[in-house]
Short mmCIF file of C-alpha atoms in Angstrom, two decimals:
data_model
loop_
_atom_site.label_atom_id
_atom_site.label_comp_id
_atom_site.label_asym_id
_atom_site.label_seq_id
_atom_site.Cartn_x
_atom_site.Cartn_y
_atom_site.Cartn_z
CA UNK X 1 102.39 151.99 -1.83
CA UNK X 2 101.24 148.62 -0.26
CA UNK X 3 104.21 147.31 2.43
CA UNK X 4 104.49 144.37 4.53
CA UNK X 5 105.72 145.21 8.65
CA UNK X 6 108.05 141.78 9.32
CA UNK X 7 108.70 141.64 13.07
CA UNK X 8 111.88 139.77 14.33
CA UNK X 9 111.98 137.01 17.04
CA UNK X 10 114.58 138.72 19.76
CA UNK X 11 115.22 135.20 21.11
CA UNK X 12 117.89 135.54 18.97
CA UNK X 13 119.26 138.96 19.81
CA UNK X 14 122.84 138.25 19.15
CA UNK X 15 122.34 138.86 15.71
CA UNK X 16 120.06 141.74 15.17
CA UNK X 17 123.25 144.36 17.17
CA UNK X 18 123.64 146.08 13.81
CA UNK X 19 120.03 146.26 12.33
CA UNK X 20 119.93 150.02 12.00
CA UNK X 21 123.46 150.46 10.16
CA UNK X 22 122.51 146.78 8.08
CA UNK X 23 119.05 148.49 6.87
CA UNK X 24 120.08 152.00 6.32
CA UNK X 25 123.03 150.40 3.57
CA UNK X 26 120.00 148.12 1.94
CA UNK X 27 117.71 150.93 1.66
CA UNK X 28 119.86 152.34 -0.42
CA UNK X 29 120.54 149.32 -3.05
CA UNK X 30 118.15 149.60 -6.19
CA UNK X 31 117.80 146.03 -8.02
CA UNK X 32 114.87 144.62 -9.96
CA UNK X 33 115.34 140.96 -8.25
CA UNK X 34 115.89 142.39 -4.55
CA UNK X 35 113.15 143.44 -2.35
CA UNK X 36 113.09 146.93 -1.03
CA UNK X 37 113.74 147.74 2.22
CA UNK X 38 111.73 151.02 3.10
CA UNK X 39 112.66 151.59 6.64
CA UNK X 40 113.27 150.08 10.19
CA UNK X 41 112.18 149.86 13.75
CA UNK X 42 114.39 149.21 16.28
CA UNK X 43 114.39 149.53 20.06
CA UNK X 44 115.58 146.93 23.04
CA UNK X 45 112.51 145.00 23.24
CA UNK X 46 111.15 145.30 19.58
CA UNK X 47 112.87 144.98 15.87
CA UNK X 48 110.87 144.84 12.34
CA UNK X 49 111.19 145.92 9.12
CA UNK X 50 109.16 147.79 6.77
CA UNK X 51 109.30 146.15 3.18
CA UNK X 52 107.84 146.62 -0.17
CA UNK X 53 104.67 144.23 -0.33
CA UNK X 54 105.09 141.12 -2.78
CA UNK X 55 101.64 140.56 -3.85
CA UNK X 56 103.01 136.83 -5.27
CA UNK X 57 104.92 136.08 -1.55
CA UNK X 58 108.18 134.86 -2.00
CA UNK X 59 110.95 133.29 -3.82
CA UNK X 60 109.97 129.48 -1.22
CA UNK X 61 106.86 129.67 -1.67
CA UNK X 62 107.07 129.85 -5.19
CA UNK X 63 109.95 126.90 -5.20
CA UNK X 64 108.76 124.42 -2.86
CA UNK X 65 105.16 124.16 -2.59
CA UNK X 66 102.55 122.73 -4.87
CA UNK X 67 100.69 125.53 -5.31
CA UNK X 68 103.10 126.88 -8.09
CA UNK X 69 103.86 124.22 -10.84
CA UNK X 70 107.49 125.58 -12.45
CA UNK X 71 109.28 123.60 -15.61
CA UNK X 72 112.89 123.52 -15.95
CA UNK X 73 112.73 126.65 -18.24
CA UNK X 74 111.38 128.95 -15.77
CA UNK X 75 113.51 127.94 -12.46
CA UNK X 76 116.48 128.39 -14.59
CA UNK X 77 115.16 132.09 -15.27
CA UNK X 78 114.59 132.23 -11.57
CA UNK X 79 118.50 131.05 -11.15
CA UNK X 80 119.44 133.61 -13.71
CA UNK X 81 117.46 136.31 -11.41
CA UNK X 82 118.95 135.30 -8.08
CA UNK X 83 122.57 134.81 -9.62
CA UNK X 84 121.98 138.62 -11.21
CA UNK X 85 120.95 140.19 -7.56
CA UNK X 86 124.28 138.63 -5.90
CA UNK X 87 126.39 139.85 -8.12
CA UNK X 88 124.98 143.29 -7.57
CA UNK X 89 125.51 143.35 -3.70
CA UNK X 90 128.56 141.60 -3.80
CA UNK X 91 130.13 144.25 -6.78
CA UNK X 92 127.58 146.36 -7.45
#
């Protein structure tokens, strides 16, 4: 299994108080559209995440950068996608 370490800027430490409890929860949500969280590393000075490699990268750069060329058609499918993975974590 390929995975992708993403390591958080603690300038902003406020906001990462509940990382552990946040993760464990996610790591336990199964949906085709949502990326999977595998595990966490948390300590005062350092925070990341371990997450399922996206071999494409994701949803902005696909959106908004000239490398991908999308018609109306297929960023309404992407819509569709997003709108389906919302409605899971908000109602599962």
């Amino acid at each position: 299994m390929e995975v992708v370490v993403k390591v958080f800027n603690l300038q902003y430490g406020g906001a990462f108080k509940n990382l552990n409890v946040e993760c464990n929860m996610m790591k336990s949500i199964h949906h085709q559209n949502l990326i999977k969280i595998i595990s966490s590393c948390s300590n005062d000075d350092f925070k990341a995440l371990v997450l399922e490699y996206m071999p494409h990268g994701n949803l902005g750069k696909c959106l908004y950068t000239s490398n991908y060329i999308l018609d109306i058609f297929q960023r309404s499918n992407i819509m569709i996608d997003v709108a389906s993975a919302v409605v899971y974590l908000h109602f599962g």
